[in-house]
Short mmCIF file of C-alpha atoms in Angstrom, two decimals:
data_model
loop_
_atom_site.label_atom_id
_atom_site.label_comp_id
_atom_site.label_asym_id
_atom_site.label_seq_id
_atom_site.Cartn_x
_atom_site.Cartn_y
_atom_site.Cartn_z
CA MET A 1 31.13 -17.74 9.00
CA THR A 2 28.76 -20.76 9.20
CA LYS A 3 27.15 -20.06 5.93
CA PHE A 4 30.60 -19.70 4.30
CA LEU A 5 31.77 -22.99 5.80
CA LEU A 6 28.62 -24.82 4.83
CA SER A 7 29.00 -23.49 1.21
CA LEU A 8 32.56 -24.63 1.01
CA HIS A 9 31.58 -28.05 2.55
CA VAL A 10 28.73 -28.51 -0.03
CA LEU A 11 30.93 -27.34 -2.91
CA ALA A 12 33.75 -29.72 -1.75
CA ALA A 13 31.28 -32.67 -1.69
CA ILE A 14 30.06 -31.86 -5.23
CA ILE A 15 33.52 -31.33 -6.69
CA ALA A 16 35.22 -34.12 -4.85
CA VAL A 17 32.77 -36.93 -4.15
CA GLY A 18 30.75 -36.48 -7.31
CA PRO A 19 33.53 -37.36 -9.73
CA VAL A 20 34.55 -40.29 -7.66
CA THR A 21 31.17 -41.96 -7.50
CA VAL A 22 30.72 -41.40 -11.32
CA ALA A 23 34.15 -42.59 -12.32
CA ALA A 24 34.01 -45.57 -9.91
CA SER A 25 30.65 -46.59 -11.34
CA MET A 26 31.94 -46.25 -14.90
CA PHE A 27 35.08 -48.31 -14.11
CA PRO A 28 33.55 -51.88 -14.15
CA PRO A 29 31.79 -51.63 -17.47
CA SER A 30 34.74 -49.92 -19.03
CA ALA A 31 36.97 -52.60 -17.63
CA ARG A 32 34.75 -55.38 -19.07
CA LYS A 33 34.86 -53.52 -22.49
CA ALA A 34 38.82 -53.44 -22.19
CA LEU A 35 38.92 -57.09 -21.24
CA ALA A 36 36.71 -57.85 -24.36
CA GLU A 37 38.99 -55.74 -26.66
CA PRO A 38 42.40 -56.62 -25.28
CA ASP A 39 44.28 -54.84 -28.18
CA SER A 40 42.33 -51.58 -27.77
CA GLU A 41 44.63 -49.08 -26.16
CA ARG A 42 41.78 -46.59 -26.20
CA ALA A 43 39.70 -48.96 -23.93
CA VAL A 44 42.75 -49.55 -21.63
CA SER A 45 43.36 -45.79 -21.41
CA ALA A 46 39.85 -45.06 -20.55
CA VAL A 47 40.11 -47.47 -17.58
CA ARG A 48 43.38 -45.91 -16.47
CA LEU A 49 41.77 -42.43 -16.57
CA LEU A 50 38.78 -43.54 -14.50
CA HIS A 51 41.19 -45.06 -11.87
CA ARG A 52 43.21 -41.78 -11.93
CA ILE A 53 39.91 -39.75 -11.30
CA CYS A 54 38.97 -42.01 -8.41
CA ARG A 55 42.39 -41.77 -6.76
CA VAL A 56 42.87 -37.87 -7.22
CA TYR A 57 39.45 -36.80 -6.36
CA GLY A 58 39.28 -39.42 -3.51
CA GLY A 59 42.36 -37.65 -2.06
CA VAL A 60 40.77 -34.21 -2.60
CA GLY A 61 37.70 -35.60 -0.88
CA ILE A 62 39.35 -35.32 2.51
CA ALA A 63 38.21 -31.68 2.32
CA VAL A 64 34.61 -32.80 2.78
CA PRO A 65 34.69 -34.19 6.23
CA VAL A 66 37.20 -31.55 7.32
CA LEU A 67 34.95 -28.72 6.19
CA GLY A 68 31.90 -30.63 7.52
CA PHE A 69 33.46 -30.90 10.96
CA ALA A 70 34.21 -27.16 10.89
CA THR A 71 30.71 -26.41 9.85
CA ALA A 72 29.14 -28.64 12.58
CA LEU A 73 31.37 -27.00 15.19
CA SER A 74 30.26 -23.53 14.05
CA MET A 75 26.61 -24.67 14.11
CA GLY A 76 26.92 -26.38 17.48
CA VAL A 77 25.57 -29.81 16.25
CA LEU A 78 28.47 -32.00 16.88
CA LYS A 79 26.65 -34.13 19.41
CA ASP A 80 23.56 -34.54 17.21
CA ALA A 81 22.91 -38.18 16.29
CA TRP A 82 22.29 -37.55 12.57
CA LEU A 83 25.70 -35.98 12.37
CA ILE A 84 27.55 -38.67 14.33
CA VAL A 85 25.83 -41.29 11.98
CA SER A 86 26.83 -39.20 8.99
CA MET A 87 30.58 -39.08 10.27
CA LEU A 88 30.58 -42.76 10.77
CA LEU A 89 29.12 -43.50 7.36
CA THR A 90 31.62 -41.11 5.80
CA ALA A 91 34.49 -42.94 7.50
CA LEU A 92 33.07 -46.23 6.31
CA ALA A 93 32.75 -44.98 2.76
CA ALA A 94 36.36 -43.77 2.80
CA MET A 95 37.32 -47.24 4.09
CA VAL A 96 35.46 -48.89 1.40
CA LEU A 97 37.11 -46.68 -1.33
CA LEU A 98 40.63 -47.14 0.06
CA ALA A 99 40.41 -50.93 1.01
CA LEU A 100 38.08 -52.32 -1.60
CA VAL A 101 37.52 -50.16 -4.61
CA LEU A 102 40.88 -48.63 -5.42
CA PRO A 103 42.97 -51.86 -4.84
CA ARG A 104 40.61 -53.80 -7.08
CA GLN A 105 40.74 -51.20 -9.79
CA GLU A 106 44.53 -51.52 -9.61
CA GLU A 107 44.38 -55.30 -9.87
CA ILE A 108 42.13 -55.13 -12.89
CA LEU A 109 44.40 -52.56 -14.45
CA GLU A 110 47.43 -54.86 -13.85
CA GLY A 111 45.38 -57.75 -15.51
CA LEU A 112 44.76 -55.60 -18.46
CA GLY A 113 48.35 -55.30 -19.21
CA GLY A 114 48.60 -51.61 -18.09
CA THR A 115 50.47 -50.25 -15.12
CA ALA A 116 48.21 -49.36 -12.20
CA VAL A 117 48.68 -45.63 -11.78
CA GLY A 118 50.48 -44.87 -8.57
CA THR A 119 51.50 -48.54 -7.68
CA GLY A 120 54.69 -48.65 -9.62
CA ALA A 121 53.78 -52.19 -10.38
CA ALA A 122 54.20 -53.31 -14.04
CA ALA A 123 51.23 -55.27 -15.23
CA GLY A 124 51.49 -58.34 -17.16
CA THR A 125 54.28 -59.62 -15.10
CA GLY A 126 52.57 -62.84 -14.06
CA THR A 127 51.29 -61.53 -10.67
CA GLY A 128 48.20 -63.68 -10.90
CA THR A 129 45.86 -60.81 -10.57
CA ASP A 130 42.19 -61.48 -11.22
CA ALA A 131 41.00 -59.32 -14.02
CA GLY A 132 38.07 -61.22 -15.41
CA PRO A 133 34.27 -60.71 -15.26
CA ALA A 134 34.03 -61.91 -11.75
CA ALA A 135 36.55 -59.33 -10.56
CA THR A 136 34.63 -56.50 -12.37
CA ALA A 137 31.35 -57.79 -10.82
CA ARG A 138 32.94 -57.75 -7.31
CA LEU A 139 34.27 -54.38 -7.95
CA ALA A 140 30.82 -53.10 -9.12
CA MET A 141 29.27 -54.45 -5.87
CA PHE A 142 31.92 -52.60 -3.71
CA THR A 143 31.39 -49.43 -5.79
CA GLY A 144 27.65 -49.73 -5.27
CA VAL A 145 28.25 -50.00 -1.49
CA PHE A 146 30.49 -46.93 -1.61
CA ASN A 147 27.89 -44.93 -3.54
CA LEU A 148 25.02 -46.04 -1.27
CA LEU A 149 26.96 -44.87 1.72
CA TRP A 150 27.41 -41.46 0.12
CA ALA A 151 23.77 -41.20 -0.88
CA THR A 152 22.76 -42.07 2.74
CA VAL A 153 25.07 -39.36 4.02
CA THR A 154 23.58 -36.90 1.63
CA VAL A 155 20.02 -37.75 2.70
CA LEU A 156 20.99 -37.43 6.31
CA MET A 157 22.55 -33.97 5.66
CA ILE A 158 19.33 -32.73 3.99
CA VAL A 159 16.78 -34.37 6.35
CA ARG A 160 18.72 -33.93 9.55
CA PRO A 161 16.37 -35.91 11.89
CA GLY A 162 15.63 -33.80 14.97
CA SER A 163 16.57 -30.56 13.18
CA THR A 164 14.93 -27.47 14.54
CA THR A 165 15.07 -25.66 11.16
CA GLY A 166 11.71 -26.89 10.07
CA ALA A 167 13.02 -28.46 6.87
#
């Protein structure tokens, strides 16, 4: 059962977290392009799609820690320091995504004159959102933090300090 849970956990991480990290990284440069070409519906549509990918796969990503917890429980490693650190970093990555990345993507979308997917807020209504180069730079920074957290978790999952597997 442990191997099955571990397989599901790894697959969920690849399928859910991978698209979020890539789409979130592509969002700032795509937003800058859309800002530079305000009449390009294609550029704005690309930004909307990247935001939708981040939202949907971010939601699906809840399966990763759930399956990870089940795997850790079956392996008897819930009290290992590397796993506790990994769980904390995973929670921090989720907070960065939910509190810093997704809301700023929505603000930029509103500033582009599109409707931020899932917010119901019509853009271009004079809400005073910041959608300039500074906003995309801040978003790129938060996205980098999010990706760095996931990279650290991945390394911890592979290296597992104190592991007795010999890996």
